[in-house]
Amino acid sequence: MRPAAITLWAASHFLGGQGMGGSELTNIKSPRVKAARRLTKRAFRDRDRSFLAEGPQAVREALALDGVVVELFATAEAQLRHADIVTAATAAGVPVFRASGEVMAELAQTVTPQGLLAVCRFVHVPLETSVTAGSRLVAVLAHVRDPGNAGTVLRTADAAGADSVVFTDASVDPYNGKCVRASAGSLFHLPVSMGVPVARVVERLKASGLRVLAADGAGKQTLDDVDLSGPTAWVFGNEAWGLPEEILALADEVVRVPIYGRAESLNLATAAAVCLYASARSQRIGSGAG
């Protein structure tokens, strides 16, 4: 028996196929596949209150939250390679469906699918839950349209120890497939709110005792000039044109990242990382943790 054949034979005997004991899903037009595939469109995500999480990292983190994963699709190879994830799904009562390569290619939104894809329930929370009097670091995405940037900022906020991330109503959907992938599982780690008007977000932030800083290249003060040791919310704007005047007017301060070299500017994700980590470091030093 050739190595490839051995791999497929082992996979089929490891879990017994679809739902721990059925045949492989091979028809891309089957109702189950079509129902999952339509979640690539926001209208269907909003209607079903469900989205797709692709890849082992995202699926693993989603499974860590009770009741979030509805069903899991896995190729035979992925069942072997990520047996721990498939076992965790089965233990949690999540139906596992073995999918052919053609079906996985139909469901996945990447050029080279990693063989695991989960249908998940929405995980965002109300603004009143994500921003409280105990919040010390919050990232706000205002008019951020690129899903890759948005997901990277979410991942960075998680890494910097932020308490929450807020997607305003003019920003990209956090359940966009590219955004979910770029967050690398961080979507499931910290409270995320979405669809809230920026004025209401700022009002909530200030009422909760956070200083609101708008990150913008036109800021009179630089990151070196401001005290970041207290509770702080950073507002990040559009990749191309930054923050509009009406949002800048809502902030307590408009702050720019200093450019010491000859670069014209920093991209959104990089600027957000610099700002969030500057706050995180100042807060840790201020609390004696640094």
PDB file of C-alpha atoms in Angstrom:
ATOM      1  CA  MET A   1       0.000   0.000   0.000  1.00  0.00           C
ATOM      2  CA  ARG A   2       1.423   3.433  -1.003  1.00  0.00           C
ATOM      3  CA  PRO A   3       2.034   6.109   1.702  1.00  0.00           C
ATOM      4  CA  ALA A   4      -0.833   8.315   0.480  1.00  0.00           C
ATOM      5  CA  ALA A   5      -3.219   5.378   0.542  1.00  0.00           C
ATOM      6  CA  ILE A   6      -2.072   4.459   4.045  1.00  0.00           C
ATOM      7  CA  THR A   7      -2.792   8.002   5.240  1.00  0.00           C
ATOM      8  CA  LEU A   8      -6.322   7.977   3.862  1.00  0.00           C
ATOM      9  CA  TRP A   9      -6.996   4.486   5.215  1.00  0.00           C
ATOM     10  CA  ALA A  10      -5.783   5.493   8.674  1.00  0.00           C
ATOM     11  CA  ALA A  11      -7.898   8.645   8.681  1.00  0.00           C
ATOM     12  CA  SER A  12     -11.046   6.772   7.726  1.00  0.00           C
ATOM     13  CA  HIS A  13     -10.501   4.234  10.496  1.00  0.00           C
ATOM     14  CA  PHE A  14      -9.431   6.793  13.091  1.00  0.00           C
ATOM     15  CA  LEU A  15     -12.816   8.512  13.355  1.00  0.00           C
ATOM     16  CA  GLY A  16     -15.094   6.524  11.142  1.00  0.00           C
ATOM     17  CA  GLY A  17     -15.983   9.400   8.850  1.00  0.00           C
ATOM     18  CA  GLN A  18     -18.868  11.840   8.969  1.00  0.00           C
ATOM     19  CA  GLY A  19     -20.380  12.364  12.400  1.00  0.00           C
ATOM     20  CA  MET A  20     -18.124   9.673  13.861  1.00  0.00           C
ATOM     21  CA  GLY A  21     -19.594   7.005  11.689  1.00  0.00           C
ATOM     22  CA  GLY A  22     -20.939   8.142   8.325  1.00  0.00           C
ATOM     23  CA  SER A  23     -19.728   8.678   4.786  1.00  0.00           C
ATOM     24  CA  GLU A  24     -17.523  11.488   3.565  1.00  0.00           C
ATOM     25  CA  LEU A  25     -19.190  14.682   2.361  1.00  0.00           C
ATOM     26  CA  THR A  26     -18.321  14.933  -1.332  1.00  0.00           C
ATOM     27  CA  ASN A  27     -21.181  16.924  -2.872  1.00  0.00           C
ATOM     28  CA  ILE A  28     -20.598  20.683  -2.822  1.00  0.00           C
ATOM     29  CA  LYS A  29     -24.318  21.189  -3.518  1.00  0.00           C
ATOM     30  CA  SER A  30     -25.522  19.241  -0.481  1.00  0.00           C
ATOM     31  CA  PRO A  31     -27.793  21.231   1.888  1.00  0.00           C
ATOM     32  CA  ARG A  32     -25.284  21.038   4.730  1.00  0.00           C
ATOM     33  CA  VAL A  33     -22.425  22.372   2.616  1.00  0.00           C
ATOM     34  CA  LYS A  34     -24.582  25.094   1.060  1.00  0.00           C
ATOM     35  CA  ALA A  35     -25.827  26.199   4.490  1.00  0.00           C
ATOM     36  CA  ALA A  36     -22.257  26.605   5.713  1.00  0.00           C
ATOM     37  CA  ARG A  37     -21.019  28.197   2.495  1.00  0.00           C
ATOM     38  CA  ARG A  38     -23.617  30.970   2.601  1.00  0.00           C
ATOM     39  CA  LEU A  39     -22.059  32.226   5.856  1.00  0.00           C
ATOM     40  CA  THR A  40     -19.344  33.799   3.730  1.00  0.00           C
ATOM     41  CA  LYS A  41     -21.930  36.548   3.078  1.00  0.00           C
ATOM     42  CA  ARG A  42     -22.726  39.043   5.816  1.00  0.00           C
ATOM     43  CA  ALA A  43     -26.487  39.022   5.214  1.00  0.00           C
ATOM     44  CA  PHE A  44     -26.651  35.298   5.959  1.00  0.00           C
ATOM     45  CA  ARG A  45     -24.285  35.623   8.932  1.00  0.00           C
ATOM     46  CA  ASP A  46     -26.542  38.252  10.438  1.00  0.00           C
ATOM     47  CA  ARG A  47     -29.668  36.198   9.734  1.00  0.00           C
ATOM     48  CA  ASP A  48     -28.282  32.971  11.175  1.00  0.00           C
ATOM     49  CA  ARG A  49     -26.131  34.690  13.823  1.00  0.00           C
ATOM     50  CA  SER A  50     -23.358  32.320  12.806  1.00  0.00           C
ATOM     51  CA  PHE A  51     -19.984  32.575  11.070  1.00  0.00           C
ATOM     52  CA  LEU A  52     -17.091  30.440   9.854  1.00  0.00           C
ATOM     53  CA  ALA A  53     -13.812  29.938  11.695  1.00  0.00           C
ATOM     54  CA  GLU A  54     -11.129  28.403   9.494  1.00  0.00           C
ATOM     55  CA  GLY A  55      -7.885  26.710  10.476  1.00  0.00           C
ATOM     56  CA  PRO A  56      -6.671  24.824  13.560  1.00  0.00           C
ATOM     57  CA  GLN A  57      -5.833  27.901  15.663  1.00  0.00           C
ATOM     58  CA  ALA A  58      -9.244  29.519  15.267  1.00  0.00           C
ATOM     59  CA  VAL A  59     -11.124  26.236  15.717  1.00  0.00           C
ATOM     60  CA  ARG A  60      -9.133  25.321  18.824  1.00  0.00           C
ATOM     61  CA  GLU A  61      -9.855  28.686  20.465  1.00  0.00           C
ATOM     62  CA  ALA A  62     -13.524  28.552  19.493  1.00  0.00           C
ATOM     63  CA  LEU A  63     -13.880  25.124  21.087  1.00  0.00           C
ATOM     64  CA  ALA A  64     -12.504  26.534  24.346  1.00  0.00           C
ATOM     65  CA  LEU A  65     -15.763  28.493  24.699  1.00  0.00           C
ATOM     66  CA  ASP A  66     -18.777  26.398  25.641  1.00  0.00           C
ATOM     67  CA  GLY A  67     -21.525  26.245  23.058  1.00  0.00           C
ATOM     68  CA  VAL A  68     -19.833  28.377  20.400  1.00  0.00           C
ATOM     69  CA  VAL A  69     -18.989  25.716  17.806  1.00  0.00           C
ATOM     70  CA  VAL A  70     -22.072  24.318  16.091  1.00  0.00           C
ATOM     71  CA  GLU A  71     -20.398  21.827  13.759  1.00  0.00           C
ATOM     72  CA  LEU A  72     -16.950  20.996  12.447  1.00  0.00           C
ATOM     73  CA  PHE A  73     -15.831  20.032   8.950  1.00  0.00           C
ATOM     74  CA  ALA A  74     -12.494  18.242   8.603  1.00  0.00           C
ATOM     75  CA  THR A  75     -10.653  16.512   5.796  1.00  0.00           C
ATOM     76  CA  ALA A  76      -9.280  13.029   6.413  1.00  0.00           C
ATOM     77  CA  GLU A  77      -5.749  14.393   6.586  1.00  0.00           C
ATOM     78  CA  ALA A  78      -6.739  17.112   9.072  1.00  0.00           C
ATOM     79  CA  GLN A  79      -8.462  14.538  11.265  1.00  0.00           C
ATOM     80  CA  LEU A  80      -5.128  12.827  11.660  1.00  0.00           C
ATOM     81  CA  ARG A  81      -2.953  15.921  11.884  1.00  0.00           C
ATOM     82  CA  HIS A  82      -5.204  17.670  14.391  1.00  0.00           C
ATOM     83  CA  ALA A  83      -6.614  14.704  16.253  1.00  0.00           C
ATOM     84  CA  ASP A  84      -6.628  16.665  19.530  1.00  0.00           C
ATOM     85  CA  ILE A  85      -8.993  19.262  18.072  1.00  0.00           C
ATOM     86  CA  VAL A  86     -11.340  16.674  16.575  1.00  0.00           C
ATOM     87  CA  THR A  87     -11.349  14.746  19.859  1.00  0.00           C
ATOM     88  CA  ALA A  88     -12.158  17.944  21.790  1.00  0.00           C
ATOM     89  CA  ALA A  89     -15.031  18.692  19.423  1.00  0.00           C
ATOM     90  CA  THR A  90     -16.449  15.205  19.805  1.00  0.00           C
ATOM     91  CA  ALA A  91     -16.131  15.378  23.593  1.00  0.00           C
ATOM     92  CA  ALA A  92     -18.059  18.664  23.539  1.00  0.00           C
ATOM     93  CA  GLY A  93     -20.871  17.069  21.553  1.00  0.00           C
ATOM     94  CA  VAL A  94     -20.038  18.941  18.352  1.00  0.00           C
ATOM     95  CA  PRO A  95     -20.935  17.002  15.171  1.00  0.00           C
ATOM     96  CA  VAL A  96     -17.799  16.304  13.118  1.00  0.00           C
ATOM     97  CA  PHE A  97     -18.214  15.838   9.370  1.00  0.00           C
ATOM     98  CA  ARG A  98     -15.448  14.434   7.228  1.00  0.00           C
ATOM     99  CA  ALA A  99     -15.221  16.527   4.063  1.00  0.00           C
ATOM    100  CA  SER A 100     -13.552  15.802   0.766  1.00  0.00           C
ATOM    101  CA  GLY A 101     -10.920  18.161  -0.547  1.00  0.00           C
ATOM    102  CA  GLU A 102     -13.405  19.557  -3.045  1.00  0.00           C
ATOM    103  CA  VAL A 103     -15.955  20.314  -0.322  1.00  0.00           C
ATOM    104  CA  MET A 104     -13.330  21.930   1.900  1.00  0.00           C
ATOM    105  CA  ALA A 105     -12.161  24.079  -1.010  1.00  0.00           C
ATOM    106  CA  GLU A 106     -15.764  25.185  -1.507  1.00  0.00           C
ATOM    107  CA  LEU A 107     -16.192  26.115   2.159  1.00  0.00           C
ATOM    108  CA  ALA A 108     -12.789  27.647   2.829  1.00  0.00           C
ATOM    109  CA  GLN A 109     -11.901  31.232   1.935  1.00  0.00           C
ATOM    110  CA  THR A 110      -8.189  30.617   1.549  1.00  0.00           C
ATOM    111  CA  VAL A 111      -6.160  29.511  -1.464  1.00  0.00           C
ATOM    112  CA  THR A 112      -4.672  26.596   0.479  1.00  0.00           C
ATOM    113  CA  PRO A 113      -7.230  25.358   3.057  1.00  0.00           C
ATOM    114  CA  GLN A 114      -5.873  23.850   6.262  1.00  0.00           C
ATOM    115  CA  GLY A 115      -8.566  21.193   6.389  1.00  0.00           C
ATOM    116  CA  LEU A 116     -10.524  22.374   9.447  1.00  0.00           C
ATOM    117  CA  LEU A 117     -13.514  24.689   9.414  1.00  0.00           C
ATOM    118  CA  ALA A 118     -16.084  25.307  12.138  1.00  0.00           C
ATOM    119  CA  VAL A 119     -19.518  26.878  12.042  1.00  0.00           C
ATOM    120  CA  CYS A 120     -19.679  29.100  15.131  1.00  0.00           C
ATOM    121  CA  ARG A 121     -22.301  31.137  16.915  1.00  0.00           C
ATOM    122  CA  PHE A 122     -21.789  34.886  17.264  1.00  0.00           C
ATOM    123  CA  VAL A 123     -19.631  35.773  20.262  1.00  0.00           C
ATOM    124  CA  HIS A 124     -19.872  39.577  20.463  1.00  0.00           C
ATOM    125  CA  VAL A 125     -21.306  41.235  23.559  1.00  0.00           C
ATOM    126  CA  PRO A 126     -23.167  44.506  24.292  1.00  0.00           C
ATOM    127  CA  LEU A 127     -21.074  47.643  24.754  1.00  0.00           C
ATOM    128  CA  GLU A 128     -22.146  47.795  28.382  1.00  0.00           C
ATOM    129  CA  THR A 129     -20.501  44.417  28.921  1.00  0.00           C
ATOM    130  CA  SER A 130     -17.248  45.116  27.085  1.00  0.00           C
ATOM    131  CA  VAL A 131     -16.624  48.590  28.539  1.00  0.00           C
ATOM    132  CA  THR A 132     -17.013  48.923  32.302  1.00  0.00           C
ATOM    133  CA  ALA A 133     -15.642  50.953  35.184  1.00  0.00           C
ATOM    134  CA  GLY A 134     -12.946  48.305  35.566  1.00  0.00           C
ATOM    135  CA  SER A 135     -11.650  48.644  31.986  1.00  0.00           C
ATOM    136  CA  ARG A 136      -8.100  49.967  31.675  1.00  0.00           C
ATOM    137  CA  LEU A 137      -7.280  49.502  27.988  1.00  0.00           C
ATOM    138  CA  VAL A 138      -9.766  49.451  25.115  1.00  0.00           C
ATOM    139  CA  ALA A 139      -9.238  49.542  21.334  1.00  0.00           C
ATOM    140  CA  VAL A 140     -11.919  51.179  19.180  1.00  0.00           C
ATOM    141  CA  LEU A 141     -12.058  50.657  15.413  1.00  0.00           C
ATOM    142  CA  ALA A 142     -13.812  53.605  13.760  1.00  0.00           C
ATOM    143  CA  HIS A 143     -14.282  53.510   9.976  1.00  0.00           C
ATOM    144  CA  VAL A 144     -11.778  50.655   9.648  1.00  0.00           C
ATOM    145  CA  ARG A 145     -12.767  48.883   6.443  1.00  0.00           C
ATOM    146  CA  ASP A 146      -9.982  46.410   5.727  1.00  0.00           C
ATOM    147  CA  PRO A 147     -10.758  43.073   7.426  1.00  0.00           C
ATOM    148  CA  GLY A 148      -7.103  42.023   7.559  1.00  0.00           C
ATOM    149  CA  ASN A 149      -6.150  45.208   9.379  1.00  0.00           C
ATOM    150  CA  ALA A 150      -9.120  44.932  11.718  1.00  0.00           C
ATOM    151  CA  GLY A 151      -8.287  41.344  12.631  1.00  0.00           C
ATOM    152  CA  THR A 152      -4.639  42.237  13.200  1.00  0.00           C
ATOM    153  CA  VAL A 153      -5.589  45.098  15.531  1.00  0.00           C
ATOM    154  CA  LEU A 154      -7.853  42.702  17.424  1.00  0.00           C
ATOM    155  CA  ARG A 155      -4.985  40.217  17.749  1.00  0.00           C
ATOM    156  CA  THR A 156      -2.609  42.989  18.869  1.00  0.00           C
ATOM    157  CA  ALA A 157      -5.087  44.281  21.452  1.00  0.00           C
ATOM    158  CA  ASP A 158      -5.356  40.772  22.848  1.00  0.00           C
ATOM    159  CA  ALA A 159      -1.565  40.420  22.997  1.00  0.00           C
ATOM    160  CA  ALA A 160      -1.223  43.813  24.721  1.00  0.00           C
ATOM    161  CA  GLY A 161      -3.674  42.747  27.414  1.00  0.00           C
ATOM    162  CA  ALA A 162      -6.539  45.021  26.373  1.00  0.00           C
ATOM    163  CA  ASP A 163      -9.853  44.543  28.131  1.00  0.00           C
ATOM    164  CA  SER A 164     -11.958  44.733  24.987  1.00  0.00           C
ATOM    165  CA  VAL A 165     -12.236  45.808  21.358  1.00  0.00           C
ATOM    166  CA  VAL A 166     -15.126  47.795  19.875  1.00  0.00           C
ATOM    167  CA  PHE A 167     -16.032  47.795  16.179  1.00  0.00           C
ATOM    168  CA  THR A 168     -18.148  50.880  15.472  1.00  0.00           C
ATOM    169  CA  ASP A 169     -21.080  50.780  13.078  1.00  0.00           C
ATOM    170  CA  ALA A 170     -18.968  52.210  10.235  1.00  0.00           C
ATOM    171  CA  SER A 171     -16.302  49.514  10.509  1.00  0.00           C
ATOM    172  CA  VAL A 172     -15.887  46.106   8.930  1.00  0.00           C
ATOM    173  CA  ASP A 173     -17.810  43.104  10.238  1.00  0.00           C
ATOM    174  CA  PRO A 174     -15.582  41.269  12.771  1.00  0.00           C
ATOM    175  CA  TYR A 175     -17.042  37.985  11.466  1.00  0.00           C
ATOM    176  CA  ASN A 176     -15.704  38.593   7.968  1.00  0.00           C
ATOM    177  CA  GLY A 177     -13.619  35.526   7.124  1.00  0.00           C
ATOM    178  CA  LYS A 178     -10.404  37.471   6.567  1.00  0.00           C
ATOM    179  CA  CYS A 179     -10.884  39.340   9.842  1.00  0.00           C
ATOM    180  CA  VAL A 180     -11.459  36.106  11.757  1.00  0.00           C
ATOM    181  CA  ARG A 181      -8.314  34.565  10.275  1.00  0.00           C
ATOM    182  CA  ALA A 182      -6.201  37.675  10.931  1.00  0.00           C
ATOM    183  CA  SER A 183      -7.290  37.682  14.579  1.00  0.00           C
ATOM    184  CA  ALA A 184      -5.641  34.234  14.940  1.00  0.00           C
ATOM    185  CA  GLY A 185      -8.124  33.132  17.587  1.00  0.00           C
ATOM    186  CA  SER A 186      -8.161  36.411  19.532  1.00  0.00           C
ATOM    187  CA  LEU A 187     -11.793  36.950  18.535  1.00  0.00           C
ATOM    188  CA  PHE A 188     -12.561  34.253  21.118  1.00  0.00           C
ATOM    189  CA  HIS A 189     -10.283  35.634  23.848  1.00  0.00           C
ATOM    190  CA  LEU A 190     -11.627  39.029  24.855  1.00  0.00           C
ATOM    191  CA  PRO A 191     -14.967  40.845  24.768  1.00  0.00           C
ATOM    192  CA  VAL A 192     -15.793  42.298  21.359  1.00  0.00           C
ATOM    193  CA  SER A 193     -18.664  44.704  20.667  1.00  0.00           C
ATOM    194  CA  MET A 194     -19.852  45.717  17.213  1.00  0.00           C
ATOM    195  CA  GLY A 195     -22.219  47.979  15.322  1.00  0.00           C
ATOM    196  CA  VAL A 196     -22.223  50.821  17.853  1.00  0.00           C
ATOM    197  CA  PRO A 197     -22.188  54.506  16.770  1.00  0.00           C
ATOM    198  CA  VAL A 198     -18.865  56.088  17.660  1.00  0.00           C
ATOM    199  CA  ALA A 199     -20.463  58.898  19.699  1.00  0.00           C
ATOM    200  CA  ARG A 200     -22.160  56.345  21.918  1.00  0.00           C
ATOM    201  CA  VAL A 201     -18.895  54.423  22.284  1.00  0.00           C
ATOM    202  CA  VAL A 202     -17.012  57.542  23.388  1.00  0.00           C
ATOM    203  CA  GLU A 203     -19.782  58.452  25.809  1.00  0.00           C
ATOM    204  CA  ARG A 204     -19.583  54.994  27.369  1.00  0.00           C
ATOM    205  CA  LEU A 205     -15.790  55.128  27.558  1.00  0.00           C
ATOM    206  CA  LYS A 206     -15.749  58.473  29.338  1.00  0.00           C
ATOM    207  CA  ALA A 207     -18.548  57.459  31.704  1.00  0.00           C
ATOM    208  CA  SER A 208     -16.465  54.384  32.605  1.00  0.00           C
ATOM    209  CA  GLY A 209     -13.481  56.552  33.515  1.00  0.00           C
ATOM    210  CA  LEU A 210     -11.315  56.028  30.432  1.00  0.00           C
ATOM    211  CA  ARG A 211      -9.347  58.780  28.736  1.00  0.00           C
ATOM    212  CA  VAL A 212     -10.116  58.732  25.013  1.00  0.00           C
ATOM    213  CA  LEU A 213      -7.134  59.165  22.698  1.00  0.00           C
ATOM    214  CA  ALA A 214      -7.554  59.421  18.940  1.00  0.00           C
ATOM    215  CA  ALA A 215      -4.579  58.064  17.008  1.00  0.00           C
ATOM    216  CA  ASP A 216      -4.067  60.369  14.043  1.00  0.00           C
ATOM    217  CA  GLY A 217      -1.118  61.689  12.065  1.00  0.00           C
ATOM    218  CA  ALA A 218      -2.411  65.246  12.506  1.00  0.00           C
ATOM    219  CA  GLY A 219      -2.177  65.110  16.285  1.00  0.00           C
ATOM    220  CA  LYS A 220      -0.368  68.006  17.981  1.00  0.00           C
ATOM    221  CA  GLN A 221       0.954  65.726  20.694  1.00  0.00           C
ATOM    222  CA  THR A 222       3.111  62.691  20.077  1.00  0.00           C
ATOM    223  CA  LEU A 223       3.099  59.391  21.879  1.00  0.00           C
ATOM    224  CA  ASP A 224       6.168  60.616  23.783  1.00  0.00           C
ATOM    225  CA  ASP A 225       4.246  63.581  25.222  1.00  0.00           C
ATOM    226  CA  VAL A 226       1.235  61.927  26.839  1.00  0.00           C
ATOM    227  CA  ASP A 227       0.831  60.119  30.143  1.00  0.00           C
ATOM    228  CA  LEU A 228      -0.506  56.649  29.362  1.00  0.00           C
ATOM    229  CA  SER A 229      -0.467  55.201  32.862  1.00  0.00           C
ATOM    230  CA  GLY A 230      -4.202  55.634  33.469  1.00  0.00           C
ATOM    231  CA  PRO A 231      -7.221  53.875  31.952  1.00  0.00           C
ATOM    232  CA  THR A 232      -7.087  54.604  28.230  1.00  0.00           C
ATOM    233  CA  ALA A 233      -9.117  53.946  25.100  1.00  0.00           C
ATOM    234  CA  TRP A 234      -7.455  54.285  21.704  1.00  0.00           C
ATOM    235  CA  VAL A 235      -9.582  55.174  18.679  1.00  0.00           C
ATOM    236  CA  PHE A 236      -8.130  54.038  15.345  1.00  0.00           C
ATOM    237  CA  GLY A 237      -9.441  55.277  12.004  1.00  0.00           C
ATOM    238  CA  ASN A 238      -9.622  54.440   8.339  1.00  0.00           C
ATOM    239  CA  GLU A 239      -6.527  53.058   6.632  1.00  0.00           C
ATOM    240  CA  ALA A 240      -6.487  55.738   3.917  1.00  0.00           C
ATOM    241  CA  TRP A 241      -7.893  58.914   5.444  1.00  0.00           C
ATOM    242  CA  GLY A 242      -7.662  58.459   9.200  1.00  0.00           C
ATOM    243  CA  LEU A 243     -10.348  59.868  11.472  1.00  0.00           C
ATOM    244  CA  PRO A 244     -12.923  62.493  10.438  1.00  0.00           C
ATOM    245  CA  GLU A 245     -13.038  65.802  12.283  1.00  0.00           C
ATOM    246  CA  GLU A 246     -16.235  64.968  14.145  1.00  0.00           C
ATOM    247  CA  ILE A 247     -14.569  61.947  15.742  1.00  0.00           C
ATOM    248  CA  LEU A 248     -11.363  63.835  16.527  1.00  0.00           C
ATOM    249  CA  ALA A 249     -13.518  66.414  18.321  1.00  0.00           C
ATOM    250  CA  LEU A 250     -14.935  63.711  20.610  1.00  0.00           C
ATOM    251  CA  ALA A 251     -11.516  62.612  21.867  1.00  0.00           C
ATOM    252  CA  ASP A 252      -9.769  63.973  24.920  1.00  0.00           C
ATOM    253  CA  GLU A 253      -6.510  64.176  22.967  1.00  0.00           C
ATOM    254  CA  VAL A 254      -5.382  63.593  19.383  1.00  0.00           C
ATOM    255  CA  VAL A 255      -2.043  61.783  19.423  1.00  0.00           C
ATOM    256  CA  ARG A 256       0.352  60.868  16.642  1.00  0.00           C
ATOM    257  CA  VAL A 257       3.065  58.249  16.595  1.00  0.00           C
ATOM    258  CA  PRO A 258       6.395  60.063  16.142  1.00  0.00           C
ATOM    259  CA  ILE A 259       8.300  59.309  12.963  1.00  0.00           C
ATOM    260  CA  TYR A 260      12.035  59.441  13.629  1.00  0.00           C
ATOM    261  CA  GLY A 261      13.146  58.269  10.228  1.00  0.00           C
ATOM    262  CA  ARG A 262      12.155  59.173   6.688  1.00  0.00           C
ATOM    263  CA  ALA A 263       9.018  57.027   6.369  1.00  0.00           C
ATOM    264  CA  GLU A 264       5.925  59.001   5.386  1.00  0.00           C
ATOM    265  CA  SER A 265       3.678  57.174   7.867  1.00  0.00           C
ATOM    266  CA  LEU A 266       2.863  53.879   9.538  1.00  0.00           C
ATOM    267  CA  ASN A 267       0.072  51.594   8.429  1.00  0.00           C
ATOM    268  CA  LEU A 268      -2.936  51.153  10.682  1.00  0.00           C
ATOM    269  CA  ALA A 269      -2.009  47.816  12.233  1.00  0.00           C
ATOM    270  CA  THR A 270       1.539  48.937  13.024  1.00  0.00           C
ATOM    271  CA  ALA A 271       0.430  52.251  14.517  1.00  0.00           C
ATOM    272  CA  ALA A 272      -2.164  50.446  16.629  1.00  0.00           C
ATOM    273  CA  ALA A 273       0.471  48.030  17.917  1.00  0.00           C
ATOM    274  CA  VAL A 274       2.779  50.892  18.916  1.00  0.00           C
ATOM    275  CA  CYS A 275      -0.018  52.763  20.716  1.00  0.00           C
ATOM    276  CA  LEU A 276      -1.495  49.762  22.517  1.00  0.00           C
ATOM    277  CA  TYR A 277       1.864  48.488  23.712  1.00  0.00           C
ATOM    278  CA  ALA A 278       2.888  51.970  24.852  1.00  0.00           C
ATOM    279  CA  SER A 279      -0.222  52.073  27.024  1.00  0.00           C
ATOM    280  CA  ALA A 280       0.238  48.513  28.252  1.00  0.00           C
ATOM    281  CA  ARG A 281       3.858  49.200  29.249  1.00  0.00           C
ATOM    282  CA  SER A 282       3.006  52.467  31.022  1.00  0.00           C
ATOM    283  CA  GLN A 283       0.176  50.829  32.921  1.00  0.00           C
ATOM    284  CA  ARG A 284       2.333  47.895  33.984  1.00  0.00           C
ATOM    285  CA  ILE A 285       5.124  50.202  35.168  1.00  0.00           C
ATOM    286  CA  GLY A 286       2.590  52.369  36.972  1.00  0.00           C
ATOM    287  CA  SER A 287       1.141  49.363  38.767  1.00  0.00           C
ATOM    288  CA  GLY A 288       4.574  47.978  39.641  1.00  0.00           C
ATOM    289  CA  ALA A 289       4.134  44.991  37.303  1.00  0.00           C
ATOM    290  CA  GLY A 290       6.807  46.061  34.834  1.00  0.00           C
TER     291      GLY A 290
END
